[in-house]
């Protein structure tokens, strides 16, 4: 089932950049990315983290760093959007 509002913005090169960004943030903040994969319009990541970190801290750091690096690499933002990521997470 496709969603008419989701546009393909992630490609193999951009997914690779995002995974590298996630792993760098994990190393800096002392958590591990156990699994990472994605499709044209979203990603999945399995993260192991210590209880001293909150999920919101981790997600904010991952989204912030990966979005900056994505923009610096010259990848296009999603059509009609100012940001790479939506504000939600699960």
mmCIF file of C-alpha atoms in Angstrom:
data_model
loop_
_atom_site.group_PDB
_atom_site.id
_atom_site.type_symbol
_atom_site.label_atom_id
_atom_site.label_comp_id
_atom_site.label_asym_id
_atom_site.label_seq_id
_atom_site.Cartn_x
_atom_site.Cartn_y
_atom_site.Cartn_z
ATOM 1 C CA UNK A 1 0.000 0.000 0.000
ATOM 2 C CA UNK A 2 1.592 3.260 -1.066
ATOM 3 C CA UNK A 3 1.060 6.614 0.534
ATOM 4 C CA UNK A 4 0.369 9.354 -1.975
ATOM 5 C CA UNK A 5 1.962 11.941 0.326
ATOM 6 C CA UNK A 6 5.314 10.172 0.671
ATOM 7 C CA UNK A 7 7.908 11.079 -1.923
ATOM 8 C CA UNK A 8 11.145 9.251 -2.635
ATOM 9 C CA UNK A 9 13.924 11.370 -1.120
ATOM 10 C CA UNK A 10 16.333 8.749 0.189
ATOM 11 C CA UNK A 11 18.642 6.930 -2.197
ATOM 12 C CA UNK A 12 21.531 4.538 -1.580
ATOM 13 C CA UNK A 13 24.073 7.384 -1.312
ATOM 14 C CA UNK A 14 21.965 9.428 1.092
ATOM 15 C CA UNK A 15 21.059 6.359 3.175
ATOM 16 C CA UNK A 16 24.765 5.555 3.469
ATOM 17 C CA UNK A 17 25.485 9.111 4.634
ATOM 18 C CA UNK A 18 22.666 8.954 7.198
ATOM 19 C CA UNK A 19 23.876 5.589 8.519
ATOM 20 C CA UNK A 20 27.419 6.965 8.885
ATOM 21 C CA UNK A 21 26.011 9.995 10.717
ATOM 22 C CA UNK A 22 23.952 7.785 13.043
ATOM 23 C CA UNK A 23 26.958 5.620 13.886
ATOM 24 C CA UNK A 24 29.129 8.692 14.591
ATOM 25 C CA UNK A 25 26.488 10.101 16.948
ATOM 26 C CA UNK A 26 26.196 6.713 18.649
ATOM 27 C CA UNK A 27 29.928 6.530 19.214
ATOM 28 C CA UNK A 28 30.008 10.057 20.631
ATOM 29 C CA UNK A 29 26.994 9.541 22.927
ATOM 30 C CA UNK A 30 27.890 5.948 23.915
ATOM 31 C CA UNK A 31 25.101 3.953 22.267
ATOM 32 C CA UNK A 32 25.114 1.416 19.445
ATOM 33 C CA UNK A 33 23.280 1.184 16.145
ATOM 34 C CA UNK A 34 22.608 -2.547 15.959
ATOM 35 C CA UNK A 35 20.676 -2.444 12.693
ATOM 36 C CA UNK A 36 20.057 0.220 10.071
ATOM 37 C CA UNK A 37 18.082 0.046 6.839
ATOM 38 C CA UNK A 38 15.842 2.291 4.869
ATOM 39 C CA UNK A 39 13.640 2.796 1.872
ATOM 40 C CA UNK A 40 12.911 5.745 -0.387
ATOM 41 C CA UNK A 41 10.755 7.521 2.186
ATOM 42 C CA UNK A 42 11.770 6.283 5.665
ATOM 43 C CA UNK A 43 14.408 4.471 7.702
ATOM 44 C CA UNK A 44 14.463 1.813 10.423
ATOM 45 C CA UNK A 45 17.115 1.675 13.104
ATOM 46 C CA UNK A 46 17.560 -0.655 16.080
ATOM 47 C CA UNK A 47 19.468 1.081 18.868
ATOM 48 C CA UNK A 48 20.935 -0.219 22.112
ATOM 49 C CA UNK A 49 21.472 2.536 24.671
ATOM 50 C CA UNK A 50 22.269 2.885 28.366
ATOM 51 C CA UNK A 51 19.480 3.957 30.742
ATOM 52 C CA UNK A 52 21.193 7.290 31.445
ATOM 53 C CA UNK A 53 20.157 8.480 27.959
ATOM 54 C CA UNK A 54 16.575 9.284 27.042
ATOM 55 C CA UNK A 55 15.050 8.275 23.744
ATOM 56 C CA UNK A 56 14.237 11.901 22.961
ATOM 57 C CA UNK A 57 17.911 12.921 23.452
ATOM 58 C CA UNK A 58 19.031 10.190 21.079
ATOM 59 C CA UNK A 59 16.413 10.920 18.407
ATOM 60 C CA UNK A 60 17.056 14.678 18.524
ATOM 61 C CA UNK A 61 20.797 14.133 18.107
ATOM 62 C CA UNK A 62 20.390 11.591 15.307
ATOM 63 C CA UNK A 63 17.966 13.776 13.367
ATOM 64 C CA UNK A 64 19.945 16.980 13.883
ATOM 65 C CA UNK A 65 23.338 15.653 12.843
ATOM 66 C CA UNK A 66 22.067 13.564 9.934
ATOM 67 C CA UNK A 67 19.937 16.443 8.602
ATOM 68 C CA UNK A 68 22.903 18.843 8.681
ATOM 69 C CA UNK A 69 25.204 16.373 6.936
ATOM 70 C CA UNK A 70 22.492 15.544 4.380
ATOM 71 C CA UNK A 71 22.141 19.239 3.506
ATOM 72 C CA UNK A 72 25.903 19.842 3.462
ATOM 73 C CA UNK A 73 26.289 16.965 0.996
ATOM 74 C CA UNK A 74 23.905 18.731 -1.385
ATOM 75 C CA UNK A 75 21.054 16.233 -1.311
ATOM 76 C CA UNK A 76 17.633 17.759 -2.053
ATOM 77 C CA UNK A 77 15.101 18.393 0.698
ATOM 78 C CA UNK A 78 11.751 16.665 0.364
ATOM 79 C CA UNK A 79 9.427 18.472 -2.018
ATOM 80 C CA UNK A 80 7.635 21.335 -0.275
ATOM 81 C CA UNK A 81 9.396 20.760 3.061
ATOM 82 C CA UNK A 82 11.910 22.811 5.007
ATOM 83 C CA UNK A 83 13.317 19.836 6.922
ATOM 84 C CA UNK A 84 14.496 16.336 6.100
ATOM 85 C CA UNK A 85 12.749 14.633 9.020
ATOM 86 C CA UNK A 86 9.226 14.804 10.358
ATOM 87 C CA UNK A 87 8.987 15.748 14.055
ATOM 88 C CA UNK A 88 7.636 12.289 14.969
ATOM 89 C CA UNK A 89 9.431 9.072 15.862
ATOM 90 C CA UNK A 90 8.530 5.583 17.066
#
